[in-house]
C-alpha positions as a Python dict, from the first residue, in 0.01 Angstrom:
ca = {
    (1, 'M'): (0, 0, 0),
    (2, 'K'): (108, 20, -364),
    (3, 'S'): (483, 72, -326),
    (4, 'L'): (759, -16, -81),
    (5, 'N'): (1071, 195, -31),
    (6, 'G'): (1400, 116, 139),
    (7, 'V'): (1320, 283, 470),
    (8, 'K'): (1003, 83, 517),
    (9, 'F'): (1182, -234, 408),
    (10, 'A'): (1448, -167, 672),
    (11, 'E'): (1172, -145, 933),
    (12, 'M'): (1034, -478, 811),
    (13, 'V'): (1379, -635, 850),
    (14, 'Q'): (1412, -504, 1205),
    (15, 'M'): (1076, -645, 1305),
    (16, 'G'): (1137, -975, 1128),
    (17, 'S'): (1471, -1007, 1304),
    (18, 'H'): (1322, -915, 1640),
    (19, 'H'): (1038, -1166, 1605),
    (20, 'L'): (1285, -1442, 1518),
    (21, 'Y'): (1506, -1340, 1809),
    (22, 'Q'): (1216, -1363, 2051),
    (23, 'N'): (1131, -1714, 1934),
    (24, 'A'): (1478, -1853, 1868),
    (25, 'D'): (1461, -2090, 2164),
    (26, 'Y'): (1137, -2240, 2032),
    (27, 'V'): (1302, -2292, 1691),
    (28, 'D'): (1593, -2461, 1869),
    (29, 'A'): (1348, -2695, 2040),
    (30, 'L'): (1214, -2812, 1702),
    (31, 'N'): (1543, -2968, 1599),
    (32, 'V'): (1476, -3332, 1528),
    (33, 'F'): (1777, -3485, 1696),
    (34, 'P'): (1751, -3454, 2076),
    (35, 'V'): (2122, -3371, 2102),
    (36, 'P'): (2235, -3066, 2301),
    (37, 'D'): (2365, -2894, 1987),
    (38, 'G'): (2023, -2838, 1835),
    (39, 'D'): (2077, -2474, 1753),
    (40, 'T'): (1888, -2386, 1434),
    (41, 'G'): (1708, -2101, 1607),
    (42, 'T'): (2028, -1961, 1754),
    (43, 'N'): (2204, -1983, 1419),
    (44, 'M'): (1919, -1822, 1226),
    (45, 'N'): (1879, -1552, 1489),
    (46, 'L'): (2247, -1459, 1485),
    (47, 'S'): (2248, -1464, 1103),
    (48, 'M'): (1939, -1243, 1082),
    (49, 'T'): (2070, -1013, 1354),
    (50, 'S'): (2384, -957, 1146),
    (51, 'G'): (2167, -875, 845),
    (52, 'A'): (1943, -641, 1044),
    (53, 'K'): (2242, -460, 1193),
    (54, 'E'): (2389, -393, 848),
    (55, 'T'): (2047, -290, 717),
    (56, 'E'): (1993, -45, 1001),
    (57, 'A'): (2333, 109, 942),
    (58, 'H'): (2275, 159, 568),
    (59, 'A'): (1900, 205, 534),
    (60, 'Q'): (1794, 456, 271),
    (61, 'E'): (1497, 537, 48),
    (62, 'H'): (1642, 334, -240),
    (63, 'I'): (1514, -19, -164),
    (64, 'G'): (1774, -182, -387),
    (65, 'K'): (2055, -38, -178),
    (66, 'T'): (1882, -124, 149),
    (67, 'A'): (1828, -482, 33),
    (68, 'S'): (2195, -497, -69),
    (69, 'A'): (2292, -405, 288),
    (70, 'L'): (2069, -684, 423),
    (71, 'S'): (2227, -928, 180),
    (72, 'K'): (2579, -830, 285),
    (73, 'G'): (2502, -853, 656),
    (74, 'L'): (2334, -1191, 619),
    (75, 'L'): (2611, -1325, 400),
    (76, 'M'): (2887, -1246, 648),
    (77, 'G'): (2685, -1343, 955),
    (78, 'A'): (2543, -1666, 815),
    (79, 'R'): (2594, -1970, 1036),
    (80, 'G'): (2440, -2314, 1023),
    (81, 'N'): (2261, -2454, 719),
    (82, 'S'): (1940, -2261, 778),
    (83, 'G'): (2133, -1937, 833),
    (84, 'V'): (2320, -1985, 506),
    (85, 'I'): (1999, -2065, 317),
    (86, 'L'): (1837, -1757, 472),
    (87, 'S'): (2130, -1551, 346),
    (88, 'Q'): (2092, -1696, -2),
    (89, 'L'): (1717, -1621, -8),
    (90, 'F'): (1785, -1253, 51),
    (91, 'R'): (2097, -1251, -164),
    (92, 'G'): (1884, -1348, -463),
    (93, 'F'): (1614, -1107, -349),
    (94, 'G'): (1865, -823, -327),
    (95, 'K'): (2026, -892, -663),
    (96, 'F'): (1689, -891, -838),
    (97, 'I'): (1596, -546, -706),
    (98, 'A'): (1945, -393, -697),
    (99, 'D'): (1846, -104, -926),
    (100, 'E'): (1494, -50, -793),
    (101, 'Q'): (1406, 272, -612),
    (102, 'E'): (1076, 126, -489),
    (103, 'L'): (894, -205, -520),
    (104, 'S'): (544, -280, -645),
    (105, 'A'): (359, -588, -525),
    (106, 'K'): (446, -760, -851),
    (107, 'K'): (814, -677, -821),
    (108, 'L'): (817, -796, -459),
    (109, 'A'): (672, -1132, -560),
    (110, 'H'): (930, -1174, -836),
    (111, 'A'): (1213, -1078, -600),
    (112, 'L'): (1107, -1344, -348),
    (113, 'Q'): (1088, -1598, -630),
    (114, 'H'): (1439, -1503, -745),
    (115, 'G'): (1561, -1549, -388),
    (116, 'V'): (1419, -1900, -380),
    (117, 'E'): (1590, -1987, -708),
    (118, 'T'): (1922, -1855, -573),
    (119, 'A'): (1889, -2058, -253),
    (120, 'Y'): (1808, -2381, -437),
    (121, 'K'): (2114, -2335, -659),
    (122, 'A'): (2332, -2290, -350),
    (123, 'V'): (2232, -2627, -205),
    (124, 'M'): (2397, -2928, -366),
    (125, 'K'): (2114, -3167, -279),
    (126, 'P'): (1800, -2970, -187),
    (127, 'V'): (1576, -3154, 59),
    (128, 'E'): (1203, -3090, 50),
    (129, 'G'): (1026, -3043, 379),
    (130, 'T'): (1278, -2783, 494),
    (131, 'I'): (1313, -2404, 493),
    (132, 'L'): (1362, -2430, 116),
    (133, 'T'): (1014, -2574, 69),
    (134, 'V'): (852, -2314, 292),
    (135, 'A'): (1028, -2033, 103),
    (136, 'K'): (938, -2188, -233),
    (137, 'D'): (568, -2234, -151),
    (138, 'A'): (542, -1883, -6),
    (139, 'A'): (706, -1729, -313),
    (140, 'A'): (485, -1936, -545),
    (141, 'K'): (179, -1795, -369),
    (142, 'G'): (312, -1446, -423),
    (143, 'M'): (374, -1519, -790),
    (144, 'S'): (19, -1652, -832),
    (145, 'L'): (-114, -1312, -719),
    (146, 'A'): (154, -1095, -880),
    (147, 'D'): (-49, -1001, -1188),
    (148, 'S'): (-377, -938, -1009),
    (149, 'E'): (-297, -794, -666),
    (150, 'E'): (-151, -445, -637),
    (151, 'D'): (-176, -408, -260),
    (152, 'I'): (155, -514, -102),
    (153, 'I'): (-3, -583, 236),
    (154, 'V'): (-271, -810, 87),
    (155, 'L'): (-5, -989, -116),
    (156, 'F'): (219, -1042, 185),
    (157, 'E'): (-71, -1161, 399),
    (158, 'A'): (-123, -1438, 144),
    (159, 'I'): (249, -1515, 147),
    (160, 'V'): (256, -1549, 525),
    (161, 'T'): (-59, -1763, 526),
    (162, 'E'): (95, -1995, 268),
    (163, 'S'): (427, -2010, 450),
    (164, 'K'): (246, -2130, 762),
    (165, 'A'): (48, -2387, 563),
    (166, 'S'): (367, -2507, 397),
    (167, 'L'): (534, -2536, 736),
    (168, 'E'): (250, -2757, 859),
    (169, 'R'): (303, -2982, 555),
    (170, 'T'): (675, -3035, 618),
    (171, 'P'): (619, -3356, 823),
    (172, 'D'): (444, -3505, 517),
    (173, 'L'): (758, -3447, 313),
    (174, 'L'): (1022, -3544, 567),
    (175, 'P'): (937, -3871, 744),
    (176, 'V'): (1180, -3797, 1026),
    (177, 'L'): (976, -3489, 1119),
    (178, 'K'): (657, -3695, 1129),
    (179, 'E'): (828, -3964, 1335),
    (180, 'V'): (933, -3712, 1597),
    (181, 'G'): (613, -3508, 1569),
    (182, 'V'): (753, -3165, 1482),
    (183, 'V'): (759, -2923, 1189),
    (184, 'D'): (1084, -2816, 1026),
    (185, 'S'): (1284, -2584, 1249),
    (186, 'G'): (1437, -2376, 967),
    (187, 'G'): (1097, -2335, 805),
    (188, 'Q'): (957, -2216, 1137),
    (189, 'G'): (1236, -1962, 1162),
    (190, 'L'): (1151, -1825, 818),
    (191, 'V'): (783, -1800, 914),
    (192, 'Y'): (881, -1586, 1213),
    (193, 'V'): (1080, -1355, 983),
    (194, 'Y'): (787, -1322, 742),
    (195, 'E'): (542, -1265, 1029),
    (196, 'G'): (761, -981, 1145),
    (197, 'F'): (770, -836, 794),
    (198, 'L'): (390, -844, 774),
    (199, 'A'): (340, -691, 1118),
    (200, 'S'): (566, -405, 1017),
    (201, 'L'): (375, -354, 691),
    (202, 'K'): (45, -342, 880),
    (203, 'G'): (181, -129, 1162),
    (204, 'E'): (87, -392, 1416),
    (205, 'A'): (275, -504, 1724),
    (206, 'L'): (373, -865, 1773),
    (207, 'P'): (339, -1030, 2113),
    (208, 'E'): (630, -939, 2335),
    (209, 'K'): (806, -1225, 2502),
    (210, 'H'): (845, -1213, 2876),
    (211, 'V'): (1194, -1178, 3016),
    (212, 'D'): (1335, -1528, 3070),
    (213, 'N'): (1650, -1732, 3044),
    (214, 'S'): (1675, -1688, 2667),
    (215, 'M'): (1875, -1371, 2738),
    (216, 'D'): (2136, -1581, 2913),
    (217, 'E'): (2161, -1814, 2614),
    (218, 'L'): (2196, -1525, 2373),
    (219, 'V'): (2454, -1353, 2591),
    (220, 'S'): (2647, -1679, 2599),
    (221, 'A'): (2634, -1696, 2221),
    (222, 'E'): (2756, -1337, 2187),
    (223, 'H'): (3043, -1399, 2426),
    (224, 'H'): (3131, -1720, 2249),
    (225, 'K'): (3162, -1529, 1924),
    (226, 'N'): (3390, -1273, 2076),
    (227, 'I'): (3618, -1519, 2245),
    (228, 'A'): (3695, -1708, 1924),
    (229, 'G'): (4055, -1815, 1908),
    (230, 'F'): (4157, -1569, 1642),
    (231, 'M'): (4068, -1266, 1854),
    (232, 'N'): (4347, -1088, 2037),
    (233, 'T'): (4274, -916, 2366),
    (234, 'E'): (4374, -583, 2216),
    (235, 'D'): (4116, -638, 1940),
    (236, 'I'): (3829, -601, 2188),
    (237, 'E'): (3689, -261, 2097),
    (238, 'F'): (3433, -235, 2377),
    (239, 'G'): (3587, -364, 2697),
    (240, 'Y'): (3308, -385, 2950),
    (241, 'C'): (3028, -641, 2939),
    (242, 'T'): (2740, -452, 3094),
    (243, 'E'): (2416, -615, 3203),
    (244, 'F'): (2133, -461, 3396),
    (245, 'M'): (1758, -442, 3423),
    (246, 'V'): (1540, -132, 3417),
    (247, 'K'): (1218, -136, 3619),
    (248, 'F'): (995, 118, 3450),
    (249, 'E'): (857, 396, 3672),
    (250, 'D'): (578, 649, 3633),
    (251, 'G'): (702, 996, 3561),
    (252, 'K'): (1006, 868, 3380),
    (253, 'R'): (1066, 854, 3006),
    (254, 'S'): (814, 641, 2813),
    (255, 'F'): (974, 317, 2695),
    (256, 'N'): (986, 227, 2327),
    (257, 'E'): (1206, -75, 2266),
    (258, 'A'): (1301, 16, 1908),
    (259, 'A'): (1408, 369, 2007),
    (260, 'F'): (1576, 239, 2322),
    (261, 'R'): (1773, -13, 2119),
    (262, 'T'): (1876, 250, 1863),
    (263, 'D'): (1995, 492, 2133),
    (264, 'L'): (2193, 226, 2319),
    (265, 'S'): (2360, 101, 2001),
    (266, 'A'): (2559, 424, 1999),
    (267, 'Y'): (2740, 312, 2316),
    (268, 'G'): (2877, -23, 2198),
    (269, 'D'): (2802, -356, 2031),
    (270, 'S'): (2662, -706, 2107),
    (271, 'L'): (2346, -531, 2217),
    (272, 'L'): (2056, -745, 2337),
    (273, 'V'): (1732, -605, 2476),
    (274, 'I'): (1435, -803, 2606),
    (275, 'S'): (1136, -623, 2755),
    (276, 'D'): (780, -656, 2869),
    (277, 'D'): (536, -402, 3013),
    (278, 'E'): (723, -364, 3341),
    (279, 'I'): (1089, -429, 3283),
    (280, 'A'): (1369, -436, 3028),
    (281, 'K'): (1678, -652, 3046),
    (282, 'I'): (1986, -521, 2869),
    (283, 'H'): (2319, -669, 2767),
    (284, 'I'): (2578, -457, 2587),
    (285, 'H'): (2954, -443, 2537),
    (286, 'S'): (3053, -83, 2595),
    (287, 'E'): (3361, 123, 2664),
    (288, 'E'): (3157, 359, 2880),
    (289, 'P'): (2924, 152, 3099),
    (290, 'G'): (2852, 453, 3319),
    (291, 'K'): (2684, 634, 3032),
    (292, 'V'): (2480, 324, 2949),
    (293, 'L'): (2351, 301, 3306),
    (294, 'T'): (2276, 671, 3316),
    (295, 'Y'): (2072, 637, 2999),
    (296, 'G'): (1882, 343, 3147),
    (297, 'Q'): (1791, 552, 3451),
    (298, 'E'): (1592, 784, 3228),
    (299, 'Y'): (1329, 505, 3211),
    (300, 'G'): (1323, 385, 3571),
    (301, 'S'): (1527, 231, 3849),
    (302, 'L'): (1821, 2, 3779),
    (303, 'I'): (1838, -348, 3925),
    (304, 'S'): (2061, -657, 3888),
    (305, 'M'): (2357, -462, 3753),
    (306, 'K'): (2674, -644, 3647),
    (307, 'I'): (2982, -498, 3478),
    (308, 'E'): (3276, -718, 3378),
    (309, 'N'): (3613, -627, 3228),
    (310, 'M'): (3622, -844, 2917),
    (311, 'R'): (3983, -766, 2832),
    (312, 'Q'): (4088, -910, 3165),
    (313, 'Q'): (3852, -1206, 3120),
    (314, 'H'): (3987, -1275, 2773),
    (315, 'T'): (4344, -1273, 2900),
    (316, 'D'): (4255, -1507, 3186),
    (317, 'I'): (4042, -1750, 2987),
    (318, 'V'): (4238, -1778, 2666),
    (319, 'G'): (4575, -1749, 2838),
    (320, 'E'): (4844, -1977, 2710),
    (321, 'G'): (4616, -2135, 2455),
    (322, 'H'): (4564, -1799, 2293),
    (323, 'K'): (4936, -1732, 2288),
    (324, 'K'): (4986, -2056, 2100),
    (325, 'T'): (4716, -1962, 1853),
    (326, 'A'): (4861, -1617, 1810),
    (327, 'A'): (5199, -1769, 1736),
    (328, 'V'): (5036, -1973, 1463),
    (329, 'E'): (4868, -1662, 1328),
    (330, 'E'): (5193, -1471, 1305),
    (331, 'A'): (5344, -1734, 1082),
    (332, 'K'): (5270, -1701, 714),
    (333, 'H'): (5144, -2017, 547),
    (334, 'P'): (5184, -2066, 175),
    (335, 'Y'): (4939, -2354, 212),
    (336, 'A'): (4708, -2368, 511),
    (337, 'I'): (4433, -2585, 653),
    (338, 'V'): (4162, -2419, 861),
    (339, 'T'): (3934, -2642, 1060),
    (340, 'V'): (3673, -2628, 1336),
    (341, 'A'): (3660, -2808, 1669),
    (342, 'M'): (3526, -2783, 2021),
    (343, 'G'): (3760, -2879, 2305),
    (344, 'E'): (4116, -2773, 2379),
    (345, 'G'): (4248, -3127, 2350),
    (346, 'V'): (4074, -3189, 2018),
    (347, 'A'): (4211, -2863, 1880),
    (348, 'E'): (4564, -2951, 1993),
    (349, 'L'): (4537, -3295, 1830),
    (350, 'L'): (4421, -3141, 1501),
    (351, 'R'): (4708, -2891, 1509),
    (352, 'S'): (4953, -3174, 1577),
    (353, 'I'): (4852, -3354, 1258),
    (354, 'G'): (4858, -3053, 1030),
    (355, 'A'): (4585, -2799, 1097),
    (356, 'S'): (4714, -2443, 1060),
    (357, 'Y'): (4425, -2288, 1249),
    (358, 'V'): (4144, -2434, 1458),
    (359, 'I'): (3831, -2222, 1496),
    (360, 'E'): (3662, -2287, 1828),
    (361, 'G'): (3311, -2406, 1753),
    (362, 'G'): (3107, -2689, 1617),
    (363, 'Q'): (2851, -2831, 1854),
    (364, 'T'): (2633, -2563, 2014),
    (365, 'M'): (2796, -2283, 1818),
    (366, 'N'): (2856, -2296, 1446),
    (367, 'P'): (3106, -2032, 1327),
    (368, 'S'): (2969, -1782, 1078),
    (369, 'T'): (3090, -1726, 725),
    (370, 'E'): (3268, -1416, 853),
    (371, 'D'): (3438, -1613, 1133),
    (372, 'I'): (3583, -1852, 877),
    (373, 'V'): (3688, -1574, 638),
    (374, 'N'): (3859, -1386, 922),
    (375, 'A'): (4041, -1699, 1038),
    (376, 'V'): (4178, -1768, 691),
    (377, 'R'): (4282, -1406, 638),
    (378, 'S'): (4457, -1393, 975),
    (379, 'I'): (4692, -1668, 860),
    (380, 'G'): (4799, -1491, 544),
    (381, 'A'): (4791, -1810, 341),
    (382, 'E'): (4822, -1821, -36),
    (383, 'R'): (4608, -2136, -63),
    (384, 'V'): (4371, -2285, 190),
    (385, 'L'): (4164, -2595, 254),
    (386, 'I'): (3873, -2567, 497),
    (387, 'L'): (3754, -2865, 701),
    (388, 'P'): (3422, -2778, 873),
    (389, 'N'): (3399, -3100, 1082),
    (390, 'N'): (3023, -3052, 1119),
    (391, 'K'): (2748, -3099, 863),
    (392, 'N'): (2588, -2772, 971),
    (393, 'I'): (2905, -2574, 894),
    (394, 'I'): (2973, -2708, 545),
    (395, 'M'): (2757, -2450, 366),
    (396, 'A'): (2903, -2160, 563),
    (397, 'A'): (3252, -2291, 479),
    (398, 'E'): (3166, -2311, 109),
    (399, 'Q'): (3026, -1959, 122),
    (400, 'A'): (3346, -1840, 291),
    (401, 'A'): (3560, -2009, 24),
    (402, 'E'): (3370, -1815, -243),
    (403, 'L'): (3434, -1487, -65),
    (404, 'L'): (3808, -1537, -19),
    (405, 'D'): (4045, -1377, -269),
    (406, 'I'): (4287, -1670, -257),
    (407, 'E'): (4263, -2025, -388),
    (408, 'A'): (4032, -2203, -143),
    (409, 'A'): (3838, -2527, -129),
    (410, 'V'): (3625, -2714, 124),
    (411, 'V'): (3663, -3078, 217),
    (412, 'P'): (3313, -3155, 351),
    (413, 'T'): (3409, -3327, 675),
    (414, 'K'): (3104, -3387, 896),
    (415, 'D'): (3278, -3462, 1224),
    (416, 'V'): (3615, -3459, 1396),
    (417, 'P'): (3711, -3818, 1300),
    (418, 'Q'): (3659, -3730, 935),
    (419, 'G'): (3862, -3414, 986),
    (420, 'M'): (4146, -3616, 1136),
    (421, 'S'): (4138, -3862, 849),
    (422, 'A'): (4137, -3581, 592),
    (423, 'L'): (4433, -3406, 757),
    (424, 'L'): (4640, -3723, 740),
    (425, 'A'): (4578, -3741, 364),
    (426, 'F'): (4703, -3386, 300),
    (427, 'N'): (4997, -3350, 61),
    (428, 'P'): (5169, -3009, 81),
    (429, 'E'): (5315, -3062, -265),
    (430, 'A'): (4979, -3125, -433),
    (431, 'A'): (4740, -2874, -589),
    (432, 'V'): (4434, -2760, -396),
    (433, 'A'): (4195, -2953, -619),
    (434, 'D'): (4405, -3269, -592),
    (435, 'N'): (4420, -3239, -213),
    (436, 'Q'): (4046, -3177, -198),
    (437, 'Q'): (3991, -3499, -393),
    (438, 'A'): (4237, -3707, -192),
    (439, 'M'): (4120, -3579, 145),
    (440, 'G'): (3757, -3627, 41),
    (441, 'D'): (3837, -3988, -50),
    (442, 'A'): (4012, -4041, 283),
    (443, 'I'): (3706, -3955, 491),
    (444, 'K'): (3518, -4241, 328),
    (445, 'H'): (3744, -4488, 506),
    (446, 'V'): (3677, -4378, 864),
    (447, 'K'): (3373, -4469, 1073),
    (448, 'S'): (3264, -4206, 1326),
    (449, 'G'): (3092, -4255, 1656),
    (450, 'S'): (3001, -4026, 1943),
    (451, 'V'): (2820, -4035, 2275),
    (452, 'T'): (2618, -3749, 2411),
    (453, 'F'): (2300, -3700, 2616),
    (454, 'A'): (1938, -3632, 2520),
    (455, 'V'): (1783, -3293, 2585),
    (456, 'R'): (1425, -3426, 2558),
    (457, 'D'): (1212, -3740, 2536),
    (458, 'T'): (1157, -3867, 2183),
    (459, 'S'): (1165, -4171, 1960),
    (460, 'I'): (1371, -4172, 1643),
    (461, 'D'): (1500, -4444, 1411),
    (462, 'G'): (1324, -4699, 1630),
    (463, 'V'): (1518, -4595, 1940),
    (464, 'S'): (1316, -4475, 2240),
    (465, 'I'): (1502, -4191, 2411),
    (466, 'K'): (1449, -4032, 2750),
    (467, 'K'): (1566, -3686, 2849),
    (468, 'D'): (1914, -3688, 3008),
    (469, 'D'): (1984, -4045, 2898),
    (470, 'F'): (2300, -4106, 2697),
    (471, 'M'): (2285, -4174, 2325),
    (472, 'G'): (2530, -4355, 2100),
    (473, 'I'): (2551, -4202, 1751),
    (474, 'S'): (2705, -4387, 1459),
    (475, 'E'): (2752, -4207, 1127),
    (476, 'G'): (2502, -3943, 1235),
    (477, 'K'): (2233, -4195, 1335),
    (478, 'I'): (2124, -4266, 1693),
    (479, 'V'): (2174, -4639, 1743),
    (480, 'V'): (2148, -4688, 2121),
    (481, 'S'): (2022, -4498, 2427),
    (482, 'D'): (2033, -4576, 2797),
    (483, 'E'): (2090, -4407, 3132),
    (484, 'S'): (2428, -4583, 3162),
    (485, 'L'): (2717, -4411, 2984),
    (486, 'E'): (2925, -4729, 3000),
    (487, 'K'): (2649, -4943, 2847),
    (488, 'V'): (2580, -4696, 2566),
    (489, 'T'): (2948, -4655, 2482),
    (490, 'E'): (3014, -5029, 2476),
    (491, 'E'): (2706, -5098, 2261),
    (492, 'L'): (2820, -4828, 2021),
    (493, 'C'): (3167, -4982, 2003),
    (494, 'K'): (3017, -5322, 1921),
    (495, 'K'): (2851, -5163, 1617),
    (496, 'L'): (3162, -4974, 1505),
    (497, 'V'): (3449, -5216, 1570),
    (498, 'D'): (3440, -5516, 1337),
    (499, 'A'): (3701, -5762, 1215),
    (500, 'D'): (3830, -5513, 956),
    (501, 'A'): (3904, -5241, 1212),
    (502, 'E'): (4275, -5161, 1246),
    (503, 'I'): (4293, -4840, 1451),
    (504, 'V'): (4044, -4695, 1700),
    (505, 'T'): (4100, -4342, 1829),
    (506, 'I'): (3921, -4242, 2151),
    (507, 'L'): (3873, -3874, 2232),
    (508, 'F'): (3738, -3851, 2585),
    (509, 'G'): (3554, -3540, 2697),
    (510, 'E'): (3585, -3304, 2989),
    (511, 'D'): (3351, -3510, 3211),
    (512, 'V'): (3533, -3841, 3159),
    (513, 'S'): (3838, -3961, 3352),
    (514, 'E'): (4146, -4102, 3180),
    (515, 'A'): (4097, -4425, 3376),
    (516, 'D'): (3748, -4471, 3230),
    (517, 'A'): (3883, -4400, 2882),
    (518, 'E'): (4154, -4665, 2930),
    (519, 'K'): (3887, -4909, 3050),
    (520, 'L'): (3696, -4843, 2729),
    (521, 'G'): (4015, -4901, 2533),
    (522, 'A'): (4053, -5243, 2695),
    (523, 'F'): (3692, -5324, 2606),
    (524, 'I'): (3758, -5235, 2242),
    (525, 'E'): (4065, -5462, 2238),
    (526, 'S'): (3846, -5742, 2371),
    (527, 'L'): (3626, -5699, 2063),
    (528, 'N'): (3918, -5723, 1823),
    (529, 'G'): (4255, -5839, 1950),
    (530, 'D'): (4437, -5702, 1646),
    (531, 'V'): (4309, -5347, 1676),
    (532, 'E'): (4536, -5061, 1786),
    (533, 'V'): (4375, -4819, 2033),
    (534, 'E'): (4486, -4456, 2069),
    (535, 'I'): (4349, -4248, 2358),
    (536, 'H'): (4351, -3867, 2369),
    (537, 'N'): (4207, -3623, 2618),
    (538, 'G'): (3991, -3413, 2385),
    (539, 'K'): (3845, -3206, 2671),
    (540, 'Q'): (3537, -3154, 2453),
    (541, 'P'): (3213, -3049, 2623),
    (542, 'L'): (2880, -3229, 2581),
    (543, 'Y'): (3027, -3537, 2415),
    (544, 'P'): (3186, -3780, 2667),
    (545, 'Y'): (3334, -3981, 2381),
    (546, 'I'): (3417, -3928, 2016),
    (547, 'L'): (3540, -4238, 1835),
    (548, 'A'): (3720, -4282, 1505),
    (549, 'V'): (3746, -4633, 1362),
    (550, 'E'): (3974, -4698, 1063),
}
């Protein structure tokens, strides 16, 4: 193959996205920390799915315009650090070929190299042994062949081979990967994308994944997106969540997943399809579920059907909390603070100390760049500060700030305690830059701790961890693990609360009683008789305790 046009590139994107989607749970499992919010695969999958959806909608012969559509979709859908870096890789790629009708092998290599350079510039402190390294090594291999190899397929075979080799080298560059015995999760996600690209170029099929629980996880992620706090019930365009399985039958229409997916996309959004040789499992939000089921019957018999009215669900679930949020949205803010949190109690606490808008998310579900942009725009603010409260959301927040057409800045808070500390330092009379500086300084004076549970056996930072045991995390580092929640929490407090501590804030989660939280408060006072303890019901999932020590 000597040239690549936009239509073929769009097919590559679809297959790359599909291959990543099929293996997203494996990418999730590669996350180093055994915490339940290891979601690199989910984030990359949702980012790439956004890019693929935009590409499919705007695919044309002109490859520059098709690549531009991919760039736009990825940019708005980017979530998590790896998702943002993925968006930057193809943003640089798209800019380099913006005016190209078709690509040669040489031009393709240079475009990938330009994407790598764009991604490195977007990261303040690039870390080798990550997706960046895999992308860089793969592009370098392409560049080494650019002047001698005219066949695009041969060139891309070499790129994929090098990306896999680079991925295997990531533990040599990042000691924490070697300690845990895994390769980099983001790099693995990129390899899946490139493998999909190559399979499309060669006209080969990739192994289909059997129907399993990953559909449930993806459906959960899709629903989580749609139930974000800024969405009004009347904003739900497709009102019926429709799930069913088709058992293929002889004499019925021959199943082709790509064509099936394309046809179904006309009936709604949030479409997910998983299939094997015998069955397909479908999830779609549609206004006409009857037509969706009728279409499915063209391929075989329907089983395990479920149709839910999402407008009614949204009203029931969000309820009063949504009304409060909506009231906030209706108010116009000359100066607003948008932040991110998981847990109704945590969100209420953040609003009480100055947050204008709290995006539901954080652990297990990082909001996308588009989520953040939409939240800010819904407020109608003239100036905004964004507090991500999670290290994996910082890059998406910075990307959102660049896209906004108002004065915007990010205070890089890595957790809720830092977000609380930053909010308390906000001065409504000060300029955005001055507030960014002051709030950034404030987060240096709070120590953060949290307790969660392990999702797998591992050993990290010298701490042996067993699946389902509790872990105490101080400043992002696992410092203690045990099957006893009380023991872990008290050991964590011993490390956080010293003689200089003045105030300790306890946010207890949805699985902890107020009595247990008060007992913990008494323990903290026994460590330092001068410390003031504040206890709040954060109602956060997954994390029994979040602690802020000032």
